[in-house]
Tab-separated table of C-alpha atoms in Angstrom:
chain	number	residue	atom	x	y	z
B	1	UNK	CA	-177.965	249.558	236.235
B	2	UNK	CA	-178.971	252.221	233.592
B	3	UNK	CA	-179.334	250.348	230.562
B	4	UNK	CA	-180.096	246.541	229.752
B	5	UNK	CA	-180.435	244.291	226.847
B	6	UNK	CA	-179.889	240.296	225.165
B	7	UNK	CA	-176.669	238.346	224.714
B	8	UNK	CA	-177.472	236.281	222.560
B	9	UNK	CA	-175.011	232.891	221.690
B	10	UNK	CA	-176.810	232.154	218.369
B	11	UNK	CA	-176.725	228.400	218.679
B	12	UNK	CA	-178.823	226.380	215.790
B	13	UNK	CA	-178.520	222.671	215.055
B	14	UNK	CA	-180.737	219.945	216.083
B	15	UNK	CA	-183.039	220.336	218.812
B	16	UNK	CA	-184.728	217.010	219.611
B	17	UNK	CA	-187.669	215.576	218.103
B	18	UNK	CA	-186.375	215.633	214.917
B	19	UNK	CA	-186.185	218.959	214.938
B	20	UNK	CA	-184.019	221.586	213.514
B	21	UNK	CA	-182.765	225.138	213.885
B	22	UNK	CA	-180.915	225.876	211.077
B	23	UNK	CA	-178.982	228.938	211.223
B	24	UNK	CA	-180.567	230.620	208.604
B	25	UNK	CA	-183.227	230.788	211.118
B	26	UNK	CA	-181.514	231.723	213.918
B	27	UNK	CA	-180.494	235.176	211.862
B	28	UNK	CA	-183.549	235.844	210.921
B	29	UNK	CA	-184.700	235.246	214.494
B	30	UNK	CA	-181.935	237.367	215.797
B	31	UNK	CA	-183.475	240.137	213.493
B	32	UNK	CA	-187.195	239.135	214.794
B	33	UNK	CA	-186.310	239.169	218.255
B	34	UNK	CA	-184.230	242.901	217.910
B	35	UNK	CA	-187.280	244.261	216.527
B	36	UNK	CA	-189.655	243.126	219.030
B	37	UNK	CA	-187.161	244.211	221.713
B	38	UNK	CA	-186.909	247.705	220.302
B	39	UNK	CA	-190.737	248.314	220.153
B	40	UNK	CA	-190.534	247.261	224.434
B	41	UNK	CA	-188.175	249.970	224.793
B	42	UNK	CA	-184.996	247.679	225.428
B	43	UNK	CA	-181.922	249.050	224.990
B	44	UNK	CA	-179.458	246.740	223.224
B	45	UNK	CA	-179.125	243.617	221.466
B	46	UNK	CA	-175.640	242.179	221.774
B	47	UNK	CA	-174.388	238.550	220.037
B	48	UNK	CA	-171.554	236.276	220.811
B	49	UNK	CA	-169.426	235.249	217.812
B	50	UNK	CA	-167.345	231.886	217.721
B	51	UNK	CA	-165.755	230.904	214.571
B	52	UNK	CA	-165.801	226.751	213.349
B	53	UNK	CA	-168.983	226.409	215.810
B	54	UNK	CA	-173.052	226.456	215.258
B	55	UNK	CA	-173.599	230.226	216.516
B	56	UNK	CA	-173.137	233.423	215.135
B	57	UNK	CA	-169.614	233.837	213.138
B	58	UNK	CA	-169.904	236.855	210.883
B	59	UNK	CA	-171.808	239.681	213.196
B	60	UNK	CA	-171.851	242.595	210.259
B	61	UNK	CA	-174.520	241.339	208.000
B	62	UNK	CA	-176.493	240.944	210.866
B	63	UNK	CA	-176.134	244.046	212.588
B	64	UNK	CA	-176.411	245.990	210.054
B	65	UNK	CA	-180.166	243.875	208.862
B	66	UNK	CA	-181.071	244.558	212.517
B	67	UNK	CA	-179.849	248.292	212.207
B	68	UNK	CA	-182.002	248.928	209.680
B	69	UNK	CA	-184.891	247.113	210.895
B	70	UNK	CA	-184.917	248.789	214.242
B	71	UNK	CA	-184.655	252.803	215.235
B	72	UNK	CA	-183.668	253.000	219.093
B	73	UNK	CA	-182.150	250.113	220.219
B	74	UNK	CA	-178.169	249.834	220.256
B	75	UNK	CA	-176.643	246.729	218.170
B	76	UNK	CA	-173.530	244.901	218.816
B	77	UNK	CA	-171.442	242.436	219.650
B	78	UNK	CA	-169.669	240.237	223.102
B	79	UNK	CA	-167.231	239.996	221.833
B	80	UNK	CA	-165.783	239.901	217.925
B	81	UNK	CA	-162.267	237.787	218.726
B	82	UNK	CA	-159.868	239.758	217.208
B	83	UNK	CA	-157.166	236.769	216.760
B	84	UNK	CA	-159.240	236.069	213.420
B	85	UNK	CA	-159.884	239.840	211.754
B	86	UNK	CA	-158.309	241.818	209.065
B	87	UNK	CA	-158.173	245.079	211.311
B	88	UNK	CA	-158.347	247.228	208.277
B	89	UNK	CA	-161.596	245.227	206.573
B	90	UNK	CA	-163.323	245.260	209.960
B	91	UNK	CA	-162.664	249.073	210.643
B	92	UNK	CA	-164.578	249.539	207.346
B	93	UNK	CA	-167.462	247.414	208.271
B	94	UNK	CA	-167.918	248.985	211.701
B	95	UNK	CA	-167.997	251.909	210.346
B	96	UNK	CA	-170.872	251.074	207.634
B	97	UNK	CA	-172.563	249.666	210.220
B	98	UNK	CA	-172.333	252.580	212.782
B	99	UNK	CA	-173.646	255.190	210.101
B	100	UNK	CA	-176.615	252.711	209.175
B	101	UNK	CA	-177.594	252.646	212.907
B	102	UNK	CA	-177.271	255.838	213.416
B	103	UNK	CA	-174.262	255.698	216.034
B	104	UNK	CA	-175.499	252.900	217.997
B	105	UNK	CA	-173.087	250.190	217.471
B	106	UNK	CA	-171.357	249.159	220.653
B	107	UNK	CA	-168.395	247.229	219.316
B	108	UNK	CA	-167.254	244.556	221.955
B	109	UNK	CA	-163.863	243.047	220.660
B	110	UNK	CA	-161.146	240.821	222.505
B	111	UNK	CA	-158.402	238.045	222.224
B	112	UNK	CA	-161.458	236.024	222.205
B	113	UNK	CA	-163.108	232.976	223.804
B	114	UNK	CA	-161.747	229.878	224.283
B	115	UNK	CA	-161.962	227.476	221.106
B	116	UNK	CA	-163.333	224.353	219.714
B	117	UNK	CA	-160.760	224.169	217.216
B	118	UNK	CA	-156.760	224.696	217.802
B	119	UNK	CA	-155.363	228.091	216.880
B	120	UNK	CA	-158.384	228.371	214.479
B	121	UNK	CA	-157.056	231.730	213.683
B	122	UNK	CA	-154.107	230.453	211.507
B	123	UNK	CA	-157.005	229.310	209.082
B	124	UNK	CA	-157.509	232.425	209.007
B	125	UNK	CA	-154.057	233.240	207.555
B	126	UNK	CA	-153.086	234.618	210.853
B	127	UNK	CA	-149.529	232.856	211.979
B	128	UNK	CA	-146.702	233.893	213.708
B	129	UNK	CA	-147.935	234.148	217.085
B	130	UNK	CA	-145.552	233.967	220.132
B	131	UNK	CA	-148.455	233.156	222.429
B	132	UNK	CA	-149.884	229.932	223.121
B	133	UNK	CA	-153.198	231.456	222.700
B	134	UNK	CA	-152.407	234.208	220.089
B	135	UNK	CA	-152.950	237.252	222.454
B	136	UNK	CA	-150.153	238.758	220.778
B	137	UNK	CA	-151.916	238.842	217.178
B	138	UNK	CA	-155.060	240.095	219.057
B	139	UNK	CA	-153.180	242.875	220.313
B	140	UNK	CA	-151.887	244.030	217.059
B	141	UNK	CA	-154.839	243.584	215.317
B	142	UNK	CA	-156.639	245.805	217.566
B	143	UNK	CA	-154.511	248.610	217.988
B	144	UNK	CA	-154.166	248.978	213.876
B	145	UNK	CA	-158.374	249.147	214.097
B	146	UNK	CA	-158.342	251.595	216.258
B	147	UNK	CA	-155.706	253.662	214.277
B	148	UNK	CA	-158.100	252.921	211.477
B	149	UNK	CA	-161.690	254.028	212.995
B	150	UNK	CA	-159.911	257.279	214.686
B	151	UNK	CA	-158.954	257.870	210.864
B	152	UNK	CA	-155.428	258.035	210.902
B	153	UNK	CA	-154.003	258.147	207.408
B	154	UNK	CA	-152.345	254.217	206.298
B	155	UNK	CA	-151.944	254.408	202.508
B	156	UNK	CA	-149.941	256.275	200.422
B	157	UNK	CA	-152.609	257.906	197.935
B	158	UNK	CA	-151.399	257.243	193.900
B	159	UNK	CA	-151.188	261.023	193.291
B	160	UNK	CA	-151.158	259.890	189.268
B	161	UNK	CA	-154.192	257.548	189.506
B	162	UNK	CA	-157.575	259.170	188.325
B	163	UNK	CA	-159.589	257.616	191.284
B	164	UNK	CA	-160.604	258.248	194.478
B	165	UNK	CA	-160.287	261.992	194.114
B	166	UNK	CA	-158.273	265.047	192.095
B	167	UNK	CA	-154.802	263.853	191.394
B	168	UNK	CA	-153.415	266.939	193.316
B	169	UNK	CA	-154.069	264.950	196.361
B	170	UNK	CA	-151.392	262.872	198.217
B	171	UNK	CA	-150.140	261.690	201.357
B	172	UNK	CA	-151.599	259.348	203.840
B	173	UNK	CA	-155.412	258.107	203.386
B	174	UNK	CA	-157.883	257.302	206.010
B	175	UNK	CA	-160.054	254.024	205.656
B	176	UNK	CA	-163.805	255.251	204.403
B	177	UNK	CA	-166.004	255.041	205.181
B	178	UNK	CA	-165.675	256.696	208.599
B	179	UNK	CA	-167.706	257.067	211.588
B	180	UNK	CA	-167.059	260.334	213.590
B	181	UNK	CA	-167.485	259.011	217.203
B	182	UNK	CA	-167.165	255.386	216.642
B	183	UNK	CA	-163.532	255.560	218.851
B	184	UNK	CA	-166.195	255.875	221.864
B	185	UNK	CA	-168.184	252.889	221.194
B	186	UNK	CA	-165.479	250.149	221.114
B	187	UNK	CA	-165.581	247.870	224.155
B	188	UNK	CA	-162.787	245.578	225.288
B	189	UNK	CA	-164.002	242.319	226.781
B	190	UNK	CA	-161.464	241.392	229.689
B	191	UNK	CA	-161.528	238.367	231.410
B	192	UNK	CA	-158.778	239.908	234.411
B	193	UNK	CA	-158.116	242.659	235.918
B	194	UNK	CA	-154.961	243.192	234.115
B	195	UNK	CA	-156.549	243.531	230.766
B	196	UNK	CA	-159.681	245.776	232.372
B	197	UNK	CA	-156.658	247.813	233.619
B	198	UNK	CA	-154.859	247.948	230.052
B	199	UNK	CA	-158.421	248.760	228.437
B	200	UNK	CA	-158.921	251.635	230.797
B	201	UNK	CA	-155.382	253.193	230.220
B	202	UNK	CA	-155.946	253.185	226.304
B	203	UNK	CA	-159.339	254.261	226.992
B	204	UNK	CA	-161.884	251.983	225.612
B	205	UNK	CA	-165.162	250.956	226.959
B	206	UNK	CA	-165.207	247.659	229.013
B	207	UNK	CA	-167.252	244.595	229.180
B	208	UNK	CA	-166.357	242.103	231.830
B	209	UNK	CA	-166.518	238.305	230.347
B	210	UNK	CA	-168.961	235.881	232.019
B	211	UNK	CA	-165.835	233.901	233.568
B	212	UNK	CA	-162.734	235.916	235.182
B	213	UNK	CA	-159.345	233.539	235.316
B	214	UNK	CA	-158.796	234.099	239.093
B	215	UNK	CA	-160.427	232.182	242.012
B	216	UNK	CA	-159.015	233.490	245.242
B	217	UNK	CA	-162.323	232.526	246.602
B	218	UNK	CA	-164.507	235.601	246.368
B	219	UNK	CA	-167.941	235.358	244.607
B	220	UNK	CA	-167.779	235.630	241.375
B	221	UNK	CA	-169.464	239.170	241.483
B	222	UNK	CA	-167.326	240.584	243.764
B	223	UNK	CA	-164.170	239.751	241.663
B	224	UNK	CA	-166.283	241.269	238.815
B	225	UNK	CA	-166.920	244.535	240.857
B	226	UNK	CA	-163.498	244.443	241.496
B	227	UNK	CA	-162.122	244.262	238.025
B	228	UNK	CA	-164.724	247.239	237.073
B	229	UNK	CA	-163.256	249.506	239.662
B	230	UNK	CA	-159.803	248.947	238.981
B	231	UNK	CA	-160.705	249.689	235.513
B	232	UNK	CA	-162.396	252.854	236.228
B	233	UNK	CA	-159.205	253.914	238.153
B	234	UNK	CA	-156.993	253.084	235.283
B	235	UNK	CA	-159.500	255.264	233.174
B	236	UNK	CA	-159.072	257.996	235.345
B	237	UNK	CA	-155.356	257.811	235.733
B	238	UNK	CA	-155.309	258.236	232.200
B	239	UNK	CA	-156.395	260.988	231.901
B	240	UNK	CA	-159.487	260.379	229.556
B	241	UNK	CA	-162.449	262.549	229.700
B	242	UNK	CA	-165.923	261.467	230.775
B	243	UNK	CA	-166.926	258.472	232.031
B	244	UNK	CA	-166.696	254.951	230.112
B	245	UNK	CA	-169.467	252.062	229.813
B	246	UNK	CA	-169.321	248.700	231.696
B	247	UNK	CA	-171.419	245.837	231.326
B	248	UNK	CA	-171.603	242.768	233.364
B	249	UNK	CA	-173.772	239.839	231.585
B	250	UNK	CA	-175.694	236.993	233.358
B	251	UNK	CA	-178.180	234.597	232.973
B	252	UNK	CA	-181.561	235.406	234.628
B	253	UNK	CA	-184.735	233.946	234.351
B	254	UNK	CA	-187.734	234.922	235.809
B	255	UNK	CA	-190.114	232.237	236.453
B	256	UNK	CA	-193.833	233.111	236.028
B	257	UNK	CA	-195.420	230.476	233.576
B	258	UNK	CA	-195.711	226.957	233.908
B	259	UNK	CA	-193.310	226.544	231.045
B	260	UNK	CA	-190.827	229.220	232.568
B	261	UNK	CA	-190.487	226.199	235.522
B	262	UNK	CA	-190.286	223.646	232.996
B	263	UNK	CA	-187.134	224.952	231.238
B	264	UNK	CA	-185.438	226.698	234.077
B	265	UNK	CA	-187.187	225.770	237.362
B	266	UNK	CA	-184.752	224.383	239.872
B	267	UNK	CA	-181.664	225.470	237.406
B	268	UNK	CA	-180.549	228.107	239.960
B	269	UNK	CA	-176.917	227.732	241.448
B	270	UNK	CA	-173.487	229.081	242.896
B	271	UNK	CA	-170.292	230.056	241.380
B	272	UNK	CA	-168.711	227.399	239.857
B	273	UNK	CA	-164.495	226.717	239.140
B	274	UNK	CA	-163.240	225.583	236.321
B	275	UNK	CA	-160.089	225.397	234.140
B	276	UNK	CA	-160.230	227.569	230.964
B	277	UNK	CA	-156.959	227.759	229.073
B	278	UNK	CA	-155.028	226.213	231.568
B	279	UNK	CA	-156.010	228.964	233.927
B	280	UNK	CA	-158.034	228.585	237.111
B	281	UNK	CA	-161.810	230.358	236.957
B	282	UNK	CA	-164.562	231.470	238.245
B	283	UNK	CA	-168.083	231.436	236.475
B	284	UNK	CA	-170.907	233.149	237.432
B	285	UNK	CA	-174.015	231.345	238.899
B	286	UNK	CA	-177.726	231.269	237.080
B	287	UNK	CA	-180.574	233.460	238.423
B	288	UNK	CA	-183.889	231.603	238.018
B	289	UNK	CA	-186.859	232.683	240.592
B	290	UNK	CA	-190.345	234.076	240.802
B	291	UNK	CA	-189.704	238.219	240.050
B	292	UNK	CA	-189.558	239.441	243.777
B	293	UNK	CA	-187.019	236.974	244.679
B	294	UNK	CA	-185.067	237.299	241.384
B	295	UNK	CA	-184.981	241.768	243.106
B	296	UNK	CA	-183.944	240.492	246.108
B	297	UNK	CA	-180.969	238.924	245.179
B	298	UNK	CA	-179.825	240.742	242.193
B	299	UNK	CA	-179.934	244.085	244.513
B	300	UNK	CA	-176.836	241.984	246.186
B	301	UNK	CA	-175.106	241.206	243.220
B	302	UNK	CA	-171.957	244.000	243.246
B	303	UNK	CA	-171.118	243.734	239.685
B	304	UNK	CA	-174.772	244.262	238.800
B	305	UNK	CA	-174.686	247.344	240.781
B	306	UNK	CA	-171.791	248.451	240.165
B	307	UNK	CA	-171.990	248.465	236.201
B	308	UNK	CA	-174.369	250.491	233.801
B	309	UNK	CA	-175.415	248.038	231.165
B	310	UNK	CA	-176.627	244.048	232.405
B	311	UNK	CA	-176.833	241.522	229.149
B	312	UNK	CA	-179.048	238.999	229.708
B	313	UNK	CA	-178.370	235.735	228.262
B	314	UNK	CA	-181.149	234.094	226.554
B	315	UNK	CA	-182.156	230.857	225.236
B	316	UNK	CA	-181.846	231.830	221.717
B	317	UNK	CA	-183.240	228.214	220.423
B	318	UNK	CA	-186.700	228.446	222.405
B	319	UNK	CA	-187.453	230.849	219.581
B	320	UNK	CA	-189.049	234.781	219.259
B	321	UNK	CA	-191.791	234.568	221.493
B	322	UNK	CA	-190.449	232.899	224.368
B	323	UNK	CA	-187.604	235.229	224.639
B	324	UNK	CA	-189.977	238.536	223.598
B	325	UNK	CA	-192.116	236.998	227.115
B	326	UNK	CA	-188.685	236.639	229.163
B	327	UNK	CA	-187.482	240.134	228.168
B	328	UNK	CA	-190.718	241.792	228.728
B	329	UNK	CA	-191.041	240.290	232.313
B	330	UNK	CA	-187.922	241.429	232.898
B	331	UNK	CA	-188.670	244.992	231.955
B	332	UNK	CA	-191.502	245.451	233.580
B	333	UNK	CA	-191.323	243.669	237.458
B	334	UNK	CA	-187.431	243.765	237.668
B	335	UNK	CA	-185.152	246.246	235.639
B	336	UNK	CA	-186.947	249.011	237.333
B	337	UNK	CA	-186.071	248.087	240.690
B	338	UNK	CA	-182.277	247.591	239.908
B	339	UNK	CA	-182.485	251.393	238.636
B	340	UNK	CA	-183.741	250.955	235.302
B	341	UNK	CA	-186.111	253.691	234.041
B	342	UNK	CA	-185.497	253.163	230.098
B	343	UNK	CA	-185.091	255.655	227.561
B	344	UNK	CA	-188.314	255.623	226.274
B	345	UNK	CA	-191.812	254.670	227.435
């Protein structure tokens, strides 16, 4: 593990008591909580988005607040479902985003997460789909935005019209702004190996969902290591130069206050199985332990070893401070002993 940082669902609404978390506050948390991670030397704040839910729908805005808020720590997404995007809009807004930061956006896109809405993407304006679950339109969608980012030319430029440049210029335009580099910061999230394998041939970064839809009964992290390396190999047989990113994500919570046991003491357990999608799954299991313990066992999770970024998922709705206090514990009696050295003091 070389790198870590927050996934973050971005869930507001009531939270007992009569009290609420509105999600006006839970951006400007998000933003709080970046900051504060960035001055402990963390290195990236990631966010979920889920469309026709209370969490985080429209990631831009808020990456790009957070981007210029912040000066080390990398910003983006897991994972932007790419059933519901205009490929052509979003390459733009990456790329504003990505020149803001600096080049540290790290892009995670996908067919996306399962729904609490059906085919929510034809809302959208996005029909046609042969698949059940719109993979197809996913598909498409991404492979025009990364035609777009690499700055392949998709409009005829108006030689006549007196904007946009001299009127001697024609032929194919680009989408501006662009981001020279931005290609190798787009992650696929895949949820099997098949789609790890397809995101190593085209040569894309990977990030490995929190469920995989196999359970041949392996642990959970040793399908997950497995899915990384057969990545890799696809990567390799490919032909693509240098080596590509992997993350792995999990929920971990070290338990050193009396209100650390409160929320999370006792929550530890195994993989679980489930049906997502009509397919069979396996989920990962929760991490919650005094710090030494928490080593112990995280040293013998594969797909934590074998990757070199871990998201942590955090209980966005427990607010700034809590979170600052669970991130910081990590960093300091944890993250070093999985390999973690930081890139700053």
């Amino acid at each position: 593990m070389q790198r870590f940082g927050t996934l973050s669902f971005g869930h507001y609404g009531p939270l007992g008591g009569g009290h609420q978390l509105t999600a006006g506050d839970s951006i400007l948390q998000a933003i709080d909580l970046a900051q504060g991670m960035d001055d402990l030397g963390v290195d990236g704040a990631y966010f979920r988005v889920h469309h026709f839910a209370r969490q985080q729908a429209s990631p831009m805005p808020l990456l790009a607040a957070i981007a210029a808020r912040t000066q080390h720590i990398e910003v983006g997404t897991g994972v932007i479902d790419m059933r519901y995007e205009n490929p052509l809009y979003l390459a733009e807004e990456a790329a504003a985003v990505d020149l803001i930061s600096e080049g540290r956006l790290a892009l995670g896109v996908s067919r996306g997460s399962p729904e609490s809405v059906v085919r929510g993407y034809e809302a959208f304006g996005y029909t046609g789909s042969q698949d059940p679950r719109g993979a197809d339109i996913a598909r498409e969608h991404f492979d025009l935005f990364l035609r777009a980012i690499e700055g392949e030319g998709l409009a005829e430029r108006d030689a006549s019209s007196p904007f946009g440049g001299p009127s001697t210029v024609a032929g194919m335009q680009r989408i501006e702004p662009h981001s020279p580099g931005l290609r190798s910061r787009i992650w696929w999230g895949a949820g099997n190996r098949e789609s790890a394998e397809w995101a190593g041939s085209i040569g894309v970064n990977l990030m490995s969902s929190t469920l995989l839809t196999s359970a041949d009964g392996r642990p959970f992290d040793e399908l997950q290591a497995d899915q990384i390396e057969a990545f890799r190999a696809a990567w390799r047989a490919a032909g693509h130069a240098g080596e590509p990113r992997t993350s792995v994500s999990r929920s971990i919570f070290p338990l050193v206050t009396a209100e650390d046991h409160m929320y999370f003491g006792g929550r530890q357990d195994g993989d679980q199985i489930g049906v997502i999608d009509g397919m069979r799954s396996t989920f990962g299991k929760t991490y919650a332990a005094e710090p030494d313990v928490l080593v112990e066992q995280l040293l013998q999770d594969a797909a934590i070893q074998s990757a070199d970024t871990l998201m942590l998922t955090i209980p966005s709705q427990l607010g700034v401070e809590f979170n600052l206090r669970v991130v910081e514990t990590f960093a300091k009696h944890i993250a070093p002993a999985l390999g973690w050295v930081g890139t700053r003091p």
